[in-house]
XYZ file of N, CA, C and O in Angstrom:
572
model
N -9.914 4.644 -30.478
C -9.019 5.470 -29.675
C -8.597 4.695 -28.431
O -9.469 4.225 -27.701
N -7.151 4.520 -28.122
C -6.880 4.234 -26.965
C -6.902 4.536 -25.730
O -7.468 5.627 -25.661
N -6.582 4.160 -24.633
C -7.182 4.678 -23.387
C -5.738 5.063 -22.941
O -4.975 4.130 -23.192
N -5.261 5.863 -22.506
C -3.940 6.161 -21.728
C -3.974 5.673 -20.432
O -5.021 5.207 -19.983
N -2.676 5.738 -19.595
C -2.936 5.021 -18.665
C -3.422 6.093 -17.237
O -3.597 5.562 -16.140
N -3.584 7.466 -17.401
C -4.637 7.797 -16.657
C -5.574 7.203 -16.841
O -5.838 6.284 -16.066
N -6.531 7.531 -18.060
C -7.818 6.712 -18.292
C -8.363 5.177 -17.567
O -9.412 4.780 -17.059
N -6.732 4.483 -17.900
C -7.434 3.309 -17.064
C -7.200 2.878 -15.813
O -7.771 1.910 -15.311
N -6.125 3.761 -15.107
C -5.294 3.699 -13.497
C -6.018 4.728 -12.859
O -6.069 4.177 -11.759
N -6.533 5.640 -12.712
C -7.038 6.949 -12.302
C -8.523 6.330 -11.313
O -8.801 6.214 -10.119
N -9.140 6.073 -12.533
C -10.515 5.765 -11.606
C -9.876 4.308 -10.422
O -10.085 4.282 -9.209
N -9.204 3.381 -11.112
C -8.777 2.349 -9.916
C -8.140 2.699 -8.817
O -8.341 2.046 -7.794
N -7.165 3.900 -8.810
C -6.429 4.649 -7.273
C -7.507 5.428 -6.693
O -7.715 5.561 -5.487
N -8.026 5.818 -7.429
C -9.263 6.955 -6.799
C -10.146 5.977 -5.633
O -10.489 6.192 -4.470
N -10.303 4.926 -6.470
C -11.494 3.761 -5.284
C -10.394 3.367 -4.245
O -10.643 3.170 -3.055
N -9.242 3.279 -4.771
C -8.165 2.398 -3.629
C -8.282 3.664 -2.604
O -8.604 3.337 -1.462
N -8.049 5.211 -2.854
C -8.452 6.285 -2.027
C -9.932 6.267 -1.163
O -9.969 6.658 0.003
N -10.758 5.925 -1.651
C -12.304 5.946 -0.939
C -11.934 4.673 -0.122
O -11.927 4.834 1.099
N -11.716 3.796 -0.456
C -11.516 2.584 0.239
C -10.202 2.837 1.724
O -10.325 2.245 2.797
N -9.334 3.573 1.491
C -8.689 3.300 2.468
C -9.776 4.063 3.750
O -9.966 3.795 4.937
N -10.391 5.231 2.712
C -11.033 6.375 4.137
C -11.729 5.162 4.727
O -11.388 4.740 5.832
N -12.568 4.665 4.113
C -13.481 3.684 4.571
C -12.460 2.951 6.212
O -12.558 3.063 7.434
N -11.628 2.285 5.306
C -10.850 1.403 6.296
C -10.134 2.291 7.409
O -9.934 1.821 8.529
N -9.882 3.149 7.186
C -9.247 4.315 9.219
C -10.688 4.581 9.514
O -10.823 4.662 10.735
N -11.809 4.747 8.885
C -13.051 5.696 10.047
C -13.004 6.582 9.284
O -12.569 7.440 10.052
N -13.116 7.115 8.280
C -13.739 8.776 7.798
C -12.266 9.666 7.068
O -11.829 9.167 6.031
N -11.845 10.411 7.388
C -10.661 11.667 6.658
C -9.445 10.342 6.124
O -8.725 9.617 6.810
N -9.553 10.403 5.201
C -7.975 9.762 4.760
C -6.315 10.614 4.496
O -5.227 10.299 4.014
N -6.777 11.527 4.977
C -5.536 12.288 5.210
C -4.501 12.097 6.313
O -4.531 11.910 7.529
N -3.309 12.259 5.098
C -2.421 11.747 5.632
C -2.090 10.354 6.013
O -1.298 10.039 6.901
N -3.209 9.028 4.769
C -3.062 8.072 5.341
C -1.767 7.693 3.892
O -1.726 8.509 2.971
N -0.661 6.247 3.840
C 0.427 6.294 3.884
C -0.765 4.814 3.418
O -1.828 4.499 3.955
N -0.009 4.144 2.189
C -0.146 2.362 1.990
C 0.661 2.311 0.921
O 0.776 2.999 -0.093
N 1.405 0.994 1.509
C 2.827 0.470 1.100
C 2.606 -1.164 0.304
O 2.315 -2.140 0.996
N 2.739 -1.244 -0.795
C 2.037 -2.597 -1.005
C 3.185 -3.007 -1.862
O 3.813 -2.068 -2.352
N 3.736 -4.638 -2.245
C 4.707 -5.577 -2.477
C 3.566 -6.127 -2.805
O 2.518 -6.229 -2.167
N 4.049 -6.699 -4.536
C 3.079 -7.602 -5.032
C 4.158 -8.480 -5.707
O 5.378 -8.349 -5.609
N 3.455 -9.415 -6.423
C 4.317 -10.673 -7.128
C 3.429 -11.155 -7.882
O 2.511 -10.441 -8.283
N 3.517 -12.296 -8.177
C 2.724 -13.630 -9.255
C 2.621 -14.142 -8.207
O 3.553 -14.537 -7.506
N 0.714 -14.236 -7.814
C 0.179 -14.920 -7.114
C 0.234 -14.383 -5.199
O 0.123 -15.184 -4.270
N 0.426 -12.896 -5.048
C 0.927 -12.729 -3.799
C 0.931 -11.104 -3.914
O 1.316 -10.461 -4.891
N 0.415 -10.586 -2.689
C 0.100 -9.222 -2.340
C 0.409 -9.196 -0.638
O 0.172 -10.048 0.218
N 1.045 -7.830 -0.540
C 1.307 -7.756 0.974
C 1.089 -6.094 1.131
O 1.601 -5.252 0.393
N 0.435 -5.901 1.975
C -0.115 -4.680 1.658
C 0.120 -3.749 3.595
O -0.527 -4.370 4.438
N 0.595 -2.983 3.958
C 0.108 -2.144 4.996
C -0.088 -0.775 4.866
O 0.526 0.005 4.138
N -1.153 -0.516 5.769
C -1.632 0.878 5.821
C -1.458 1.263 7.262
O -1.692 0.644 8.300
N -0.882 2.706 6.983
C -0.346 3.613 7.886
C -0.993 5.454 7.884
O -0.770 6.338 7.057
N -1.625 5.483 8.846
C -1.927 6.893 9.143
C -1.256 8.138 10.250
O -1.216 7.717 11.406
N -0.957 8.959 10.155
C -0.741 10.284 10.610
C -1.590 10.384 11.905
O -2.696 9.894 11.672
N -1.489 10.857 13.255
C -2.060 10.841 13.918
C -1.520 11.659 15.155
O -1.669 10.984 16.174
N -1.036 12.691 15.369
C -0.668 13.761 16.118
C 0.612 13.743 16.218
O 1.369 14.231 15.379
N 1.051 13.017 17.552
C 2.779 12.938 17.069
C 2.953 11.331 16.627
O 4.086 10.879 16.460
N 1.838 10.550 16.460
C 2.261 8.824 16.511
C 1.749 8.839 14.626
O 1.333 9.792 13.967
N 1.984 7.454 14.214
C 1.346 7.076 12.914
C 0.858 5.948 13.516
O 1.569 5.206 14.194
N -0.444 5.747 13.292
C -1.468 4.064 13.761
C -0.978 3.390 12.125
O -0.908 3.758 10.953
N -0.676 2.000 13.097
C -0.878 1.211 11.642
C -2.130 -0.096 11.740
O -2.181 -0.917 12.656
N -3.154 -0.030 10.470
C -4.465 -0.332 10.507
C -4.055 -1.705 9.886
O -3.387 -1.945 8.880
N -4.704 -2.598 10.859
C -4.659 -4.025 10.460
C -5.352 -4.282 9.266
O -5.555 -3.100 8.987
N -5.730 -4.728 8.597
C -7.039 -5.002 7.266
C -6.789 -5.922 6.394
O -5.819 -5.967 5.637
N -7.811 -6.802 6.500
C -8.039 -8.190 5.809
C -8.986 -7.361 4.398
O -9.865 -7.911 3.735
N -8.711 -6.569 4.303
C -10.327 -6.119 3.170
C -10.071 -6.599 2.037
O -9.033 -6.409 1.403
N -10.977 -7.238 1.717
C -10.632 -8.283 0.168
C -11.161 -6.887 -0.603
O -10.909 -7.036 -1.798
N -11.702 -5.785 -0.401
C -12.034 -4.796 -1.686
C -10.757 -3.671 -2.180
O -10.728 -3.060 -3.248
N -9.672 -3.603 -0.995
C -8.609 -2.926 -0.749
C -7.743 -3.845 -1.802
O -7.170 -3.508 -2.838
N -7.877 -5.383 -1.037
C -6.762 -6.348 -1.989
C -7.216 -6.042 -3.831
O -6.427 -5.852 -4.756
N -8.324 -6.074 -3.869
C -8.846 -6.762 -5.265
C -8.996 -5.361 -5.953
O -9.478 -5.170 -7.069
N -8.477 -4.371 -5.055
C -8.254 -3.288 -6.548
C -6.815 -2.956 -6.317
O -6.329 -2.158 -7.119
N -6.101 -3.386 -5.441
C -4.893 -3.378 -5.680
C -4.245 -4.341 -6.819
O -3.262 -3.954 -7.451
N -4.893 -5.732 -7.075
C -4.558 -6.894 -7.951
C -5.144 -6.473 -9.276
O -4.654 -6.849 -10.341
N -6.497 -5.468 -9.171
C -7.264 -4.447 -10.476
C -6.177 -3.783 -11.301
O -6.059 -4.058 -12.495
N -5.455 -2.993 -10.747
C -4.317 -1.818 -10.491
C -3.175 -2.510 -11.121
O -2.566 -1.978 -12.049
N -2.860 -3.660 -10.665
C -1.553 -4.031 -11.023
C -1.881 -4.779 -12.680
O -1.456 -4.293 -13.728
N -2.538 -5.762 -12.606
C -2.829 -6.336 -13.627
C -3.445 -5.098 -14.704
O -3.653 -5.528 -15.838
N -3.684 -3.978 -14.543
C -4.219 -3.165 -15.896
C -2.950 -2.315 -16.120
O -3.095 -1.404 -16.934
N -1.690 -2.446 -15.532
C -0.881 -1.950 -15.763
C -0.094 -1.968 -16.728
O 0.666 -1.105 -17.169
N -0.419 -3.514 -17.195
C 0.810 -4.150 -18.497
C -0.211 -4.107 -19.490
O 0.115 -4.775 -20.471
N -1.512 -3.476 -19.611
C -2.539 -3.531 -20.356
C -2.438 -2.086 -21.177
O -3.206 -2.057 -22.139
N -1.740 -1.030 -21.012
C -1.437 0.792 -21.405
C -0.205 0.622 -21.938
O 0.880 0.767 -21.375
N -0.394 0.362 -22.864
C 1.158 0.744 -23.785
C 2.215 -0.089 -23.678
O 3.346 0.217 -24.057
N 1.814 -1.503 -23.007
C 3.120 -2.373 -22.971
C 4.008 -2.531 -21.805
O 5.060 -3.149 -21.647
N 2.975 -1.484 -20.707
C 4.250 -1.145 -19.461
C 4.592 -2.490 -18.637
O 3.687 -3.307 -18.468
N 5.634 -2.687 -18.222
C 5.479 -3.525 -17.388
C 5.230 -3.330 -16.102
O 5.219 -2.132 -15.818
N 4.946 -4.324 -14.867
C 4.326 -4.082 -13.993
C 5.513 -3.650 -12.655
O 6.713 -3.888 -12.517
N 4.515 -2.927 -11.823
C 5.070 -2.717 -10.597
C 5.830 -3.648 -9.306
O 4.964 -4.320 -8.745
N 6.582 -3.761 -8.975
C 6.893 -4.556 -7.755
C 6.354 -3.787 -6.456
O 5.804 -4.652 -5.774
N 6.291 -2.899 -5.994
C 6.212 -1.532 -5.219
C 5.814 -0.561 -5.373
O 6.266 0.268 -6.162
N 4.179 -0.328 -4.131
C 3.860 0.680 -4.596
C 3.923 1.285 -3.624
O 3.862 0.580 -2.616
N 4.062 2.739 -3.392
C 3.529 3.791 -2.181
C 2.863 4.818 -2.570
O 3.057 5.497 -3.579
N 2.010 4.944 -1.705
C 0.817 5.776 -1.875
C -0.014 6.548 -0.915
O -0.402 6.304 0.228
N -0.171 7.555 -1.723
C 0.248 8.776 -0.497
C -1.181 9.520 -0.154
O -1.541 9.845 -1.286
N -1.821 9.807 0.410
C -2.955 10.982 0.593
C -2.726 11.925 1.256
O -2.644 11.789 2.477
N -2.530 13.350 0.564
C -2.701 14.675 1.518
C -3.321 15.361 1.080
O -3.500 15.271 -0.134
N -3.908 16.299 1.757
C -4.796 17.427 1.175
C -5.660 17.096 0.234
O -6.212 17.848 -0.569
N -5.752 16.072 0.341
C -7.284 15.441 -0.716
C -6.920 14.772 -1.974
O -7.678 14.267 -2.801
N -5.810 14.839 -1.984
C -4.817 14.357 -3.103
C -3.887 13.056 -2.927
O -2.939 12.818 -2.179
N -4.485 12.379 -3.832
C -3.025 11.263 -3.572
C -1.859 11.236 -4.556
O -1.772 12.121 -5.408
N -0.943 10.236 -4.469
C 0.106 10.370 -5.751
C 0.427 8.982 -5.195
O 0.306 8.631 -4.021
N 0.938 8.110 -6.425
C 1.162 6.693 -6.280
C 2.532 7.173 -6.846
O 2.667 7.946 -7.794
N 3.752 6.466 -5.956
C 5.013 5.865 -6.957
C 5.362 4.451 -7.078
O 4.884 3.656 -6.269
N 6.122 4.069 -7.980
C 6.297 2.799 -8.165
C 7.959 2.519 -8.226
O 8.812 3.347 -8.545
N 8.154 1.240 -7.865
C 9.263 0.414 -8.042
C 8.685 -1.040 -8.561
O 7.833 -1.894 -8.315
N 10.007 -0.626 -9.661
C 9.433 -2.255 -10.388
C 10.424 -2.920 -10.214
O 11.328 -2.483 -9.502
N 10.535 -4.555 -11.020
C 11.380 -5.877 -10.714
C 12.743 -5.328 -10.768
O 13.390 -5.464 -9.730
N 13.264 -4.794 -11.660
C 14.629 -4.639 -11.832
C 15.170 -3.599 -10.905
O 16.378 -3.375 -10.984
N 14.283 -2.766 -9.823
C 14.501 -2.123 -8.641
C 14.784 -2.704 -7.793
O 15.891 -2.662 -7.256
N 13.754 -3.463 -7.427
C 13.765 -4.368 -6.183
C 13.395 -5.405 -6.436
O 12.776 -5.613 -7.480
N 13.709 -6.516 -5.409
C 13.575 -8.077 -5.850
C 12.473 -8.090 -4.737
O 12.886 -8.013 -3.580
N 11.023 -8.185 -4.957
C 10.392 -8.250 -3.945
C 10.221 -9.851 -3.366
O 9.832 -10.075 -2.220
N 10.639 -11.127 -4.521
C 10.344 -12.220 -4.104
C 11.842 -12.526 -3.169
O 12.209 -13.700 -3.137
N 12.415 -11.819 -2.664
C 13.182 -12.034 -0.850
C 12.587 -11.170 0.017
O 12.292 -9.998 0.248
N 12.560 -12.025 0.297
C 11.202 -11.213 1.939
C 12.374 -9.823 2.489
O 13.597 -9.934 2.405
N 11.817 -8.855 2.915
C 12.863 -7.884 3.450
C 12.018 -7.194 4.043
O 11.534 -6.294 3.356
N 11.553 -7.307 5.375
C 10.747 -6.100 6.403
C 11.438 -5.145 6.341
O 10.601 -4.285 6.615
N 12.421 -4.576 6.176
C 13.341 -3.405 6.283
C 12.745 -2.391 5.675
O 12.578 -1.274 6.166
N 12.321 -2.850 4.307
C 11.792 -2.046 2.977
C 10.449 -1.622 3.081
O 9.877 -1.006 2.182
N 9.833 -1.999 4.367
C 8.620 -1.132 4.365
C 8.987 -0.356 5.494
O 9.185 0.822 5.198
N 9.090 -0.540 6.287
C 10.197 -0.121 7.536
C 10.670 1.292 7.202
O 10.242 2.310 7.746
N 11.705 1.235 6.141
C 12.349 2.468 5.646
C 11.650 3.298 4.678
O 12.100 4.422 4.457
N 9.972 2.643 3.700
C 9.702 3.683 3.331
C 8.595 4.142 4.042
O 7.873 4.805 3.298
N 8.071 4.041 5.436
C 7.496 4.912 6.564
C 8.261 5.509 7.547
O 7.837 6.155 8.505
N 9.644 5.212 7.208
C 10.346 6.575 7.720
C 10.766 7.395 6.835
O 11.223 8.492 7.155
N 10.684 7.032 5.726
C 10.861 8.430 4.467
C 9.383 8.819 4.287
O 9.258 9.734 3.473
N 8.937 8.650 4.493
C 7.049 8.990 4.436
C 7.142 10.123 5.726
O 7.266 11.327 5.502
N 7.074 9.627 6.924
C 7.235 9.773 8.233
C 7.929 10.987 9.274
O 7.438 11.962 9.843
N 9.456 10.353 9.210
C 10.156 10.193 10.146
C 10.375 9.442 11.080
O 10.325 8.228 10.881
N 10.672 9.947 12.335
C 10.603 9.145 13.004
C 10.095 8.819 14.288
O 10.558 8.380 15.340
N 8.891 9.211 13.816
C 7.210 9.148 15.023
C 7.347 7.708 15.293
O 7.908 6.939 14.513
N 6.785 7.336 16.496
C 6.652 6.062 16.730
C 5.619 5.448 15.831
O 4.590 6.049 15.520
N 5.872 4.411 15.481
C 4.513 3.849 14.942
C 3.638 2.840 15.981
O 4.179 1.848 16.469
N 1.979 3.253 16.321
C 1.322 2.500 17.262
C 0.672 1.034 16.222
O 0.166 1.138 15.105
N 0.873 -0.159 16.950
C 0.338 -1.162 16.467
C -1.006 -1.644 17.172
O -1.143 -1.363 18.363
N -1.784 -2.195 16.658
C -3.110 -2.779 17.424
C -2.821 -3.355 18.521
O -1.652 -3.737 18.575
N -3.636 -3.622 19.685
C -2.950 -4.653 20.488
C -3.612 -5.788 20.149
O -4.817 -5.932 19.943
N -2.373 -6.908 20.091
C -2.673 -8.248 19.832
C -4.363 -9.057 20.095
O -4.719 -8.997 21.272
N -4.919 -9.450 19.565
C -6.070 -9.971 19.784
C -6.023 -11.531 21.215
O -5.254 -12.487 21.308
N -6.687 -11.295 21.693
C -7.157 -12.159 23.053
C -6.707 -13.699 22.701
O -6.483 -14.340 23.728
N -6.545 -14.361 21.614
C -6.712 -15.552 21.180
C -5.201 -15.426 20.498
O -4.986 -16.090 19.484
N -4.418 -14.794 20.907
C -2.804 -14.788 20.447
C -2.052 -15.456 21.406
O -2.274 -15.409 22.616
N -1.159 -16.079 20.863
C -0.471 -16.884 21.821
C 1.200 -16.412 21.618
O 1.805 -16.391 20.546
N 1.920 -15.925 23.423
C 3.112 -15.438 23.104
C 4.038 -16.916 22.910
O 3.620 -17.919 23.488
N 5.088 -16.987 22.217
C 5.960 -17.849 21.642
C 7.590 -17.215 22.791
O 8.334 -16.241 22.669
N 7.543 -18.207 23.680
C 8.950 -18.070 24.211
C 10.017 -18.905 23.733
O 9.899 -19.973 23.131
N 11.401 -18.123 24.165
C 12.422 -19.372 23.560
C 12.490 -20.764 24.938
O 13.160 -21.781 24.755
């Protein structure tokens, strides 16, 4: 018997869900992750809800990356599908929902900040988004 692709995507978003709570501190509600993948290349940010602002959470987490690269690669493994270029992914009320954009949507290999940009203001609106402040060992670049 084959596995559908709940069977084999379900338990992998579910950990990418425990994993983000992990990564804000505790409630993952209302947290927002936007990820651009390719051959050989993942770009991933996470964005949370936070009164009137959305924080966006810096994170190097190789366990966040490596079930996102889990996720993508078991994708073309269920029935032939092909894979995602774009994912967003959503947590509310205890619930998440993943959508996708694939290659023939978007060309993710041209860089375009815009495109995450615009889908945390369709997530969003248009709350400010707070960024970390720069770490001590950053150096500003003048012209």
């Amino acid at each position: 018997m084959t596995k559908d692709k709940f069977d084999v995507l379900g338990p992998i978003f579910n950990q990418i869900g425990g994993e983000l709570a992990h990564i804000v501190g505790g409630d993952p509600n209302g947290v927002f992750l936007y990820v651009e993948i390719g051959d050989r290349w993942i770009s991933y940010s996470i964005f949370k809800a936070d009164r009137d602002v959305i924080r966006y959470y810096d994170s190097n987490d190789e366990t966040i990356t490596d079930l996102l690269w889990e996720a993508w690669h078991a994708e073309s493994k269920v029935g032939g599908i092909k894979r995602w270029s774009v994912m967003e992914y959503d947590i509310k009320d205890g619930k998440f929902t993943a959508s996708f954009k694939y290659p023939d949507q978007v060309d993710v290999e041209v860089v375009d900040d815009e495109r995450r940009q615009a889908a945390v203001r369709a997530r969003f609106g248009d709350k400010p988004v707070v960024y970390p402040p720069m770490p001590g060992t950053a150096v500003e670049l003048k012209p």
